[in-house]
XYZ file of N, CA and C in Angstrom:
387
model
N 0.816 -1.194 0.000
C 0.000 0.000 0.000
C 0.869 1.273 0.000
N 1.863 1.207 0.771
C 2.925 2.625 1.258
C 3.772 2.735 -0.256
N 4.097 1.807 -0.709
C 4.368 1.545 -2.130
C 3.640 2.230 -3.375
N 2.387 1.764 -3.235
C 1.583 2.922 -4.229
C 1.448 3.831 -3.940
N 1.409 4.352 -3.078
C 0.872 5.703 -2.253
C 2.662 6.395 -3.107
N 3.444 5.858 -2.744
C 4.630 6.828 -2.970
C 4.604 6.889 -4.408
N 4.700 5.821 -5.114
C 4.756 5.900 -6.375
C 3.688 7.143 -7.236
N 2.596 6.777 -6.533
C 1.557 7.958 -7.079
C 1.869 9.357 -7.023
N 2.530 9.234 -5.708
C 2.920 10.975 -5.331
C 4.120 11.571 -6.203
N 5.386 10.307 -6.931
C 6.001 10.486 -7.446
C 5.794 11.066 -8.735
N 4.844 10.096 -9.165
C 4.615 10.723 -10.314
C 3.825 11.814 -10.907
N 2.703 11.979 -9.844
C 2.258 13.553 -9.793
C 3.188 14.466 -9.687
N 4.146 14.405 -9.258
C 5.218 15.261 -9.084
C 6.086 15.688 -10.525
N 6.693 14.352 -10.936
C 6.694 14.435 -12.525
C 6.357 15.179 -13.234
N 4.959 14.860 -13.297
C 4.076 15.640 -14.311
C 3.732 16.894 -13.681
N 4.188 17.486 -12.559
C 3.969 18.545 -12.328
C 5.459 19.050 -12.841
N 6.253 18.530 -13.000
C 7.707 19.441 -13.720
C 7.453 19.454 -15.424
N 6.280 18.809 -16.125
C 6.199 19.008 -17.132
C 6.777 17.549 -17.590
N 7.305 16.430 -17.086
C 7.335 14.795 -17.441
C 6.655 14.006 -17.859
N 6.491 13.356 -18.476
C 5.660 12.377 -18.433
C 6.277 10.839 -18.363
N 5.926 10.181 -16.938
C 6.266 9.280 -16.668
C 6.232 7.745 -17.028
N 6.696 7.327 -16.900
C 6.360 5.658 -17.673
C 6.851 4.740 -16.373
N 6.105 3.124 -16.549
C 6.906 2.561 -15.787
C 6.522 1.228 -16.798
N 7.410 -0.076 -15.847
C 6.777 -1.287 -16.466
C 6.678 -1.934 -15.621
N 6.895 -3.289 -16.132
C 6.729 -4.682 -14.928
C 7.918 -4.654 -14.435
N 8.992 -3.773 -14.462
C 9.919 -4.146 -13.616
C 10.365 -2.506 -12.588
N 10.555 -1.620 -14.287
C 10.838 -0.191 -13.141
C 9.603 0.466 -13.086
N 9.606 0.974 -11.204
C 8.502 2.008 -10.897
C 8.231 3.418 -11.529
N 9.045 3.959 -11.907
C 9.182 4.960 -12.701
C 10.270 4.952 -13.307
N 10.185 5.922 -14.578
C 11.148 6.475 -15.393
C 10.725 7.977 -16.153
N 11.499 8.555 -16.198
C 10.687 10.065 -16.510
C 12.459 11.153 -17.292
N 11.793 11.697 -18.464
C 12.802 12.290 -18.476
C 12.655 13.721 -18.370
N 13.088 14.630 -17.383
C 12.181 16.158 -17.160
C 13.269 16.860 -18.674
N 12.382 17.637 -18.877
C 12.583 18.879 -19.895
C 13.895 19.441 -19.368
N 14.631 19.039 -20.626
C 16.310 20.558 -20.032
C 16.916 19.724 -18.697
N 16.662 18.677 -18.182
C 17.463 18.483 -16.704
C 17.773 17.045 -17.275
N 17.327 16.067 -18.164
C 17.709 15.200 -18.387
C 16.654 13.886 -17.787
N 17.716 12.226 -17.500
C 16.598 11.124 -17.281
C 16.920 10.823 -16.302
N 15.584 9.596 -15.444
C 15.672 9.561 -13.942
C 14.921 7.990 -14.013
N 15.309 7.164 -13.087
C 15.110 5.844 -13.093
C 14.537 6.040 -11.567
N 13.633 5.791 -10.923
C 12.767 5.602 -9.772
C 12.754 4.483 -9.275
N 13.601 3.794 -8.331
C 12.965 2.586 -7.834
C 12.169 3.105 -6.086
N 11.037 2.982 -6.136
C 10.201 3.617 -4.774
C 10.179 2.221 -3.687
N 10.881 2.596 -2.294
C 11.128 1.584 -1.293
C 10.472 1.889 -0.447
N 9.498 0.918 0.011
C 8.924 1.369 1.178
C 9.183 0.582 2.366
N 9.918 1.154 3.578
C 10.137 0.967 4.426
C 9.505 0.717 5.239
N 9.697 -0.286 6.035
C 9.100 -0.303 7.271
C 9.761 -0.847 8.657
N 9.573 -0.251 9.661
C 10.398 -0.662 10.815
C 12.023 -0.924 10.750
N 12.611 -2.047 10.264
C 14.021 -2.571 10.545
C 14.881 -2.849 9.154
N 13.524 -3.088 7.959
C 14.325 -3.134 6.525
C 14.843 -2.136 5.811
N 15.281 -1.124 6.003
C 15.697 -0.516 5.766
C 17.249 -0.401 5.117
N 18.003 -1.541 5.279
C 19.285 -1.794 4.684
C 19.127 -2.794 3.486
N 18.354 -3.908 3.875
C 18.013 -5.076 3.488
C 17.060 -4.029 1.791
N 15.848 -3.180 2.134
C 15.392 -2.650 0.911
C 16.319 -1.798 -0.049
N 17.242 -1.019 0.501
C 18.486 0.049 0.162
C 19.143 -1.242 -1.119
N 19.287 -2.040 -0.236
C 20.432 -3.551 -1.117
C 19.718 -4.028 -2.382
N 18.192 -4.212 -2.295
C 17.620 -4.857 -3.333
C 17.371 -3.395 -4.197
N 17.243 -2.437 -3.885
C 16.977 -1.166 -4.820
C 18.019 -0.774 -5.994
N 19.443 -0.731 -4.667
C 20.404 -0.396 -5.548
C 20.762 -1.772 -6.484
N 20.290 -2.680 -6.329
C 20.669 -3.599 -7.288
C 19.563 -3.510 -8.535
N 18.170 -3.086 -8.087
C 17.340 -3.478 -9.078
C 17.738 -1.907 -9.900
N 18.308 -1.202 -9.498
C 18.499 0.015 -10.413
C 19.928 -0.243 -11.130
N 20.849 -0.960 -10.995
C 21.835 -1.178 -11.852
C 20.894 -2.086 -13.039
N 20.310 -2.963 -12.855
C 20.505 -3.917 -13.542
C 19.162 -3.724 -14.577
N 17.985 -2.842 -14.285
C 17.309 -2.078 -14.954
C 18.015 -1.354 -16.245
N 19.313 -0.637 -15.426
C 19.979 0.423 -16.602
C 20.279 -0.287 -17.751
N 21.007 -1.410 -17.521
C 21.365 -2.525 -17.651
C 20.724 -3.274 -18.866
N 19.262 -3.525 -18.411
C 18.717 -4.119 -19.468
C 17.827 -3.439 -20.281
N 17.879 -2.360 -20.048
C 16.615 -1.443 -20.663
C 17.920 -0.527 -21.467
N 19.240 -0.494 -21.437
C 20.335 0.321 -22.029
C 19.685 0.721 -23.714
N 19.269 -0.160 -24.216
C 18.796 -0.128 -25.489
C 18.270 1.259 -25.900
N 17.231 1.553 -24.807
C 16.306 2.851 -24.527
C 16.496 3.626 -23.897
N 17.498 3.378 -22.439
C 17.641 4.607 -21.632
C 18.959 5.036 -22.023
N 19.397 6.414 -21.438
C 20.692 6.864 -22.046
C 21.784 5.964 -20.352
N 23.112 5.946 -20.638
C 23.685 5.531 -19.964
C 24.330 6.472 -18.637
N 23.621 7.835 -18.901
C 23.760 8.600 -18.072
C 22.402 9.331 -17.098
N 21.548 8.379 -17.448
C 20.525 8.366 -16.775
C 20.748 8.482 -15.273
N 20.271 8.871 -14.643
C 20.641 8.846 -12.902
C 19.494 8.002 -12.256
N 19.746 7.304 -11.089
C 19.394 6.619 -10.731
C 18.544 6.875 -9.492
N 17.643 6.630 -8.685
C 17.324 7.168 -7.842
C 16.481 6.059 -7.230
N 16.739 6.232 -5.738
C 15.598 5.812 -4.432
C 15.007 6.646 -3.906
N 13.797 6.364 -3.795
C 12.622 7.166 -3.062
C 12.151 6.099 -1.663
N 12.357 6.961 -0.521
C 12.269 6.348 0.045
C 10.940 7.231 0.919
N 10.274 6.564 1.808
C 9.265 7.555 2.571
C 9.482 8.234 3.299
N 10.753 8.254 3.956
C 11.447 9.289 4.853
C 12.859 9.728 4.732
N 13.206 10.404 5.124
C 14.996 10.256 5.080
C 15.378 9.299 5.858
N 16.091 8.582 5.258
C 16.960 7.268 5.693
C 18.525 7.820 6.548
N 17.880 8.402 7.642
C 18.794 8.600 8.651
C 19.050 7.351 9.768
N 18.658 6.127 10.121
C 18.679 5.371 10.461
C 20.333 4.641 10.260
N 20.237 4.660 9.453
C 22.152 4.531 9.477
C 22.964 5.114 8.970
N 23.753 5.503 9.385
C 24.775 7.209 9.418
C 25.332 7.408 8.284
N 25.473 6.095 7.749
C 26.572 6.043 6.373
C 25.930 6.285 5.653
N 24.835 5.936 4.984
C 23.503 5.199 4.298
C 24.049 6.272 3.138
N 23.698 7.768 3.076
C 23.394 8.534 2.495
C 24.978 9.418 1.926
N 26.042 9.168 2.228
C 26.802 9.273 2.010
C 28.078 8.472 0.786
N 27.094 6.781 1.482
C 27.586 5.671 0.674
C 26.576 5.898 -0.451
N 25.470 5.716 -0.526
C 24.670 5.710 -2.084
C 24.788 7.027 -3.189
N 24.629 8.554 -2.609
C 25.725 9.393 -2.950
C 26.588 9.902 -3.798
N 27.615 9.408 -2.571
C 28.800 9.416 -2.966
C 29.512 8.462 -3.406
N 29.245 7.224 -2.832
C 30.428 6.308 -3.662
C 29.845 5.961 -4.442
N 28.172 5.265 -4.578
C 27.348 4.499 -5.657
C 26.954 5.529 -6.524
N 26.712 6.988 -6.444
C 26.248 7.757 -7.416
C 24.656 7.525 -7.884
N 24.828 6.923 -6.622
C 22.724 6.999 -6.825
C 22.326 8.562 -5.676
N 21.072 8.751 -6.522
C 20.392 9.596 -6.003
C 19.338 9.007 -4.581
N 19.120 9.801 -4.073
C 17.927 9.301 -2.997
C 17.272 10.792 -2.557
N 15.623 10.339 -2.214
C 14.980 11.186 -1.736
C 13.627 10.932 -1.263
N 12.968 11.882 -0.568
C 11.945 11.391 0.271
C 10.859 12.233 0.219
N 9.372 12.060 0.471
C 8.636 12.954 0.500
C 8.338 13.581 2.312
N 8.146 14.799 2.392
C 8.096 15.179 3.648
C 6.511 15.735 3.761
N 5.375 15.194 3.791
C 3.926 15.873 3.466
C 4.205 15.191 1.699
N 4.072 17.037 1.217
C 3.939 16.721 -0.195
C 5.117 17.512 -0.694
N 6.452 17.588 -0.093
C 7.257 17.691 -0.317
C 8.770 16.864 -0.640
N 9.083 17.276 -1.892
C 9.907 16.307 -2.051
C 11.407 17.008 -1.700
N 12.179 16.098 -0.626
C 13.328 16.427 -0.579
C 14.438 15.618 -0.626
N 15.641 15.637 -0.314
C 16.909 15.078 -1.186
C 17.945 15.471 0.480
N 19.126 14.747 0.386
C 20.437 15.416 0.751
C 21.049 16.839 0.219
N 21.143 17.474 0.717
C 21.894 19.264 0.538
C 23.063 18.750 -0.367
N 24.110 17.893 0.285
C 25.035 17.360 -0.262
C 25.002 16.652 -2.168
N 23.408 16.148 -2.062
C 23.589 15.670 -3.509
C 22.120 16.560 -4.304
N 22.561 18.299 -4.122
C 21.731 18.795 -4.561
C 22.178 19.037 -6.195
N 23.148 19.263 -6.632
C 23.256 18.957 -8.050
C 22.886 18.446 -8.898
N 22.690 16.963 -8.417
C 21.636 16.375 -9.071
C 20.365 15.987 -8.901
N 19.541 16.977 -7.612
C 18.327 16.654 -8.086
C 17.240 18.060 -7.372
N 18.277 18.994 -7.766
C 17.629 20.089 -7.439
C 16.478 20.759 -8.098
N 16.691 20.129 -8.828
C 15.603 20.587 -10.295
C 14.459 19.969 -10.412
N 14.433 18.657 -9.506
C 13.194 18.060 -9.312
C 12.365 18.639 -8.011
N 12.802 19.517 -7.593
C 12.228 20.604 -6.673
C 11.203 21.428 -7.597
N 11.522 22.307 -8.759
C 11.160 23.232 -9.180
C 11.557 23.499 -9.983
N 10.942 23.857 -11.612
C 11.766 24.698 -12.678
C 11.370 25.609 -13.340
């Protein structure tokens, strides 16, 4: 349920930057915004203690998406987790996906979507344009 709920909000969001989103049987979204480029969505919904355990299957299902869908998406597509909150729960979390993996992550706060300060470069624009 927390799953659709995010996904829905995601993609209203989308299409509120002027996107139009797609998904399939495998990725939750994909969207490419006007002038900022493409974005791969895998939406995790957390609950209680999985929170590392969902992070692990995300960042894998977003390599391997790029991966097989390469045909169609560009290879500089960015990658992204949506998660329902900020994933402050473990200290590294957001530093390691980031910075070393070069995935994006972000969360809705209400009906706000926000990100790390640190990895606002790439997804500042999904704020507002």
């Amino acid at each position: 349920m927390l799953h659709k709920i995010l996904t829905q909000k995601m993609y209203e969001h989308l299409r509120n930057l002027g996107a139009t989103p797609y998904e399939n049987e495998h990725i939750d979204l994909f969207a490419s915004i006007p002038n900022y480029g493409s974005f791969i969505f895998e939406i995790k919904s957390i609950i209680s203690d999985n929170l590392l355990s969902q992070t692990r299957k995300g960042l894998s299902q977003l390599y391997e998406y790029r991966y097989r869908y390469s045909s169609k998406i560009s290879t500089d597509t960015t990658l992204c987790l949506v998660y329902p909150k900020d994933p402050t729960e473990i200290n590294w979390l957001q530093e390691y996906l980031c910075n070393d993996r070069d995935i994006a992550i972000c969360w809705f706060k209400g009906d706000e979507l926000c990100y790390p300060t640190h990895y606002a470069d790439k997804l500042q624009h999904l704020i507002s344009q």
